[in-house]
C-alpha positions as YAML, in Angstrom:
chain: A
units: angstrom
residues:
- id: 1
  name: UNK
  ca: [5.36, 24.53, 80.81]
- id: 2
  name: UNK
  ca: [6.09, 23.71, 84.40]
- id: 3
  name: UNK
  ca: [6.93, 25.98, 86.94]
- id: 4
  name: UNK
  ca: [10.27, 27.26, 87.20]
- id: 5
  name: UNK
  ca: [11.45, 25.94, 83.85]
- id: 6
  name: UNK
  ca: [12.46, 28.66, 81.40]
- id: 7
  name: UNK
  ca: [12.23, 29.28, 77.88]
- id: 8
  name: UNK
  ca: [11.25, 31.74, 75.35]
- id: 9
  name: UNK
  ca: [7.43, 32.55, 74.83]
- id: 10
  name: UNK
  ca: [5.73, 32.56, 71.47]
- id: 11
  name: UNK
  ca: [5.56, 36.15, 71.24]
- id: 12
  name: UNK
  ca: [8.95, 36.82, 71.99]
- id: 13
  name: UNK
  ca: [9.66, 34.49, 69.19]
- id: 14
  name: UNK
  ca: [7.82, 36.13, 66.72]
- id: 15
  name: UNK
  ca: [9.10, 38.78, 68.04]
- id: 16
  name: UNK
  ca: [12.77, 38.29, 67.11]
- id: 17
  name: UNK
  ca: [11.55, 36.24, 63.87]
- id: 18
  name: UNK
  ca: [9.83, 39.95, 62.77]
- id: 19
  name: UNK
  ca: [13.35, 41.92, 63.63]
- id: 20
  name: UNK
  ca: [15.31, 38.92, 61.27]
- id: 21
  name: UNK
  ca: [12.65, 39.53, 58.31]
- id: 22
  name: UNK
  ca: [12.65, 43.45, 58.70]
- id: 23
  name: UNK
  ca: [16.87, 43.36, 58.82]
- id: 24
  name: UNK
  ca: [16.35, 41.01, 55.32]
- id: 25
  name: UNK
  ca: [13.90, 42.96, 53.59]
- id: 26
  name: UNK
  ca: [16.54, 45.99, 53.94]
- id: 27
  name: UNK
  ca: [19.37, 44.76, 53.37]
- id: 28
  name: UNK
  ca: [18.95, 42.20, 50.23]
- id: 29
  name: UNK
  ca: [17.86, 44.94, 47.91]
- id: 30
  name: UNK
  ca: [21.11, 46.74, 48.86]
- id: 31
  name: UNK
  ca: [23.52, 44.15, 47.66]
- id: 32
  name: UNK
  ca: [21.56, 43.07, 44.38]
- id: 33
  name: UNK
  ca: [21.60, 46.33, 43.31]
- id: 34
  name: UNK
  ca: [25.62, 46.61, 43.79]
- id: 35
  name: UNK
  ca: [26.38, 43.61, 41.66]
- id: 36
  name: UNK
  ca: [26.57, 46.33, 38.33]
- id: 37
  name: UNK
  ca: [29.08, 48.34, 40.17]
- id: 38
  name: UNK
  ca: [30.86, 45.27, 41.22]
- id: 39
  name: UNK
  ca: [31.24, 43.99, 37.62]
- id: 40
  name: UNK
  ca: [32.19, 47.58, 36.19]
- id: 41
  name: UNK
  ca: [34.67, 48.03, 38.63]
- id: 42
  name: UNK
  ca: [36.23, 44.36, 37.93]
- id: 43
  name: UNK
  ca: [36.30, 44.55, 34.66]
- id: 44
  name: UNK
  ca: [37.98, 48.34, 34.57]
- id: 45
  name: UNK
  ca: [40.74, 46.39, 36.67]
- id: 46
  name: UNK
  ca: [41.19, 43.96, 34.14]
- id: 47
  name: UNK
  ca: [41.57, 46.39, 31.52]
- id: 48
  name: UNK
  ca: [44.26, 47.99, 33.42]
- id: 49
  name: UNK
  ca: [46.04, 45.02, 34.30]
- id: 50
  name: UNK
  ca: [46.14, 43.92, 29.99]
- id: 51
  name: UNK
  ca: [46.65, 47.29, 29.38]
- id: 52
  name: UNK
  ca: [49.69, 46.81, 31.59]
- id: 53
  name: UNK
  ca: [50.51, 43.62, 30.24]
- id: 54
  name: UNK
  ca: [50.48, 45.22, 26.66]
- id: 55
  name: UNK
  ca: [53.00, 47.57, 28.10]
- id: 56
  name: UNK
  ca: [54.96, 44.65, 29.12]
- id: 57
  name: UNK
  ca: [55.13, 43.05, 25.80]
- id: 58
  name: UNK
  ca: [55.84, 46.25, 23.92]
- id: 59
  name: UNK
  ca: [58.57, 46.80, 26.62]
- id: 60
  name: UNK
  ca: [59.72, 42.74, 25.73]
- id: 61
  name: UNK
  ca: [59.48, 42.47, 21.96]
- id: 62
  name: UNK
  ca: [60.11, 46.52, 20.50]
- id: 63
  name: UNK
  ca: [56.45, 46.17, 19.50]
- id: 64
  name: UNK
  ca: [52.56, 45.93, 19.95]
- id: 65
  name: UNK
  ca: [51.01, 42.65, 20.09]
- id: 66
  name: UNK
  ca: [48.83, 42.16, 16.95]
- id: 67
  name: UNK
  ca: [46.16, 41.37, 19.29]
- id: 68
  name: UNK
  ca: [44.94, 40.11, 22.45]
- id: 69
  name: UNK
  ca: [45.61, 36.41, 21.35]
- id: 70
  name: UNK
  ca: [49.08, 36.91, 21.48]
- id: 71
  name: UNK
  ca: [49.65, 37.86, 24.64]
- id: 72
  name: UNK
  ca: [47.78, 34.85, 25.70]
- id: 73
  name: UNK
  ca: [50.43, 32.75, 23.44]
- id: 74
  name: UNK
  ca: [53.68, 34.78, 24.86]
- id: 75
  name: UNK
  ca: [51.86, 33.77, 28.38]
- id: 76
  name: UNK
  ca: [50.94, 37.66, 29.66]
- id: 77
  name: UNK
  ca: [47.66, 36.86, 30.24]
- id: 78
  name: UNK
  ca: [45.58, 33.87, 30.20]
- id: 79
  name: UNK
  ca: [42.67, 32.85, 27.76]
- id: 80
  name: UNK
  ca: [39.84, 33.96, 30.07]
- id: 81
  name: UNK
  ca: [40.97, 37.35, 30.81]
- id: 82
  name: UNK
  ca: [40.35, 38.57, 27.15]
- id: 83
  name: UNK
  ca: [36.43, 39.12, 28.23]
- id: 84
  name: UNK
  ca: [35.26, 40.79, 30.92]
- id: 85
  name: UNK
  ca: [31.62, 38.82, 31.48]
- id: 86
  name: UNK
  ca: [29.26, 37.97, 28.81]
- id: 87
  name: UNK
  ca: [28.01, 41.64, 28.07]
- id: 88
  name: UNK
  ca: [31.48, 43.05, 28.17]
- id: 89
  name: UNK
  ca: [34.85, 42.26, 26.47]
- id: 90
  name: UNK
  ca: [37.93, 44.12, 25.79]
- id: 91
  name: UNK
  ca: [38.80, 45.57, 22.98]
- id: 92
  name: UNK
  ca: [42.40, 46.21, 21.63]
- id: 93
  name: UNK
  ca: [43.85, 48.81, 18.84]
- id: 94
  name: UNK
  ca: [47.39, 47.19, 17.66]
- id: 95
  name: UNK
  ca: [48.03, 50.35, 16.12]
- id: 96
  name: UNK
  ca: [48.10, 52.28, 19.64]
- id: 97
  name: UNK
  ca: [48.29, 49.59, 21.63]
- id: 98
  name: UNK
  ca: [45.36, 51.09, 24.13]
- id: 99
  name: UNK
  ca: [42.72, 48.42, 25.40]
- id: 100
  name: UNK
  ca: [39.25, 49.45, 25.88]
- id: 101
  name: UNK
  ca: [36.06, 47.67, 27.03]
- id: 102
  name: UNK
  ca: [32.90, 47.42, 25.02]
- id: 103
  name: UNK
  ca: [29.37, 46.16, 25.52]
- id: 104
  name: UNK
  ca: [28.06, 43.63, 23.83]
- id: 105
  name: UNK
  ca: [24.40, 43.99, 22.50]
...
């Protein structure tokens, strides 16, 4: 490097590259280990939103939907939102009319 001409030096380089991999070695663990808690908490939403859309129907027709796949057909909820992910899906009792989510093994 000339004199007079400024720039960084290696060490402050590695410097700031040890700070970014310290700040990354905290802080991924942190979100992988929320995605659980992100996926319970979505899918507990989506049970209360077809629980509400159950409501809805009842409120609509005098009755319970036989199941889930008729509110899908009377357009309350669409196809997708009968499952939560691919280890959870939502179970519904026509006979109460409650909707409740269960794991799949």
């Amino acid at each position: 490097m000339r004199k007079g001409e400024k720039g960084f030096t290696l060490i402050e380089m590695l410097i700031v590259l040890l700070i970014i991999a310290v700040l990354i070695l905290l802080i991924i663990p942190n979100l992988a280990g929320k995605s659980k808690e992100v996926n319970k908490k979505g899918c507990m939403a989506l049970k209360s939103m077809v629980q509400s859309q159950v409501t809805a129907y009842e409120l609509a027709e005098g009755k319970f939907p036989a199941n889930l796949d008729e509110l899908v057909s009377g357009g309350y909820i669409e196809k997708d939102q009968k499952s939560c992910s691919s280890k959870q899906t939502l179970q519904y009792d026509s006979t109460t009319g409650k909707v409740t989510v269960s794991e799949k093994p």
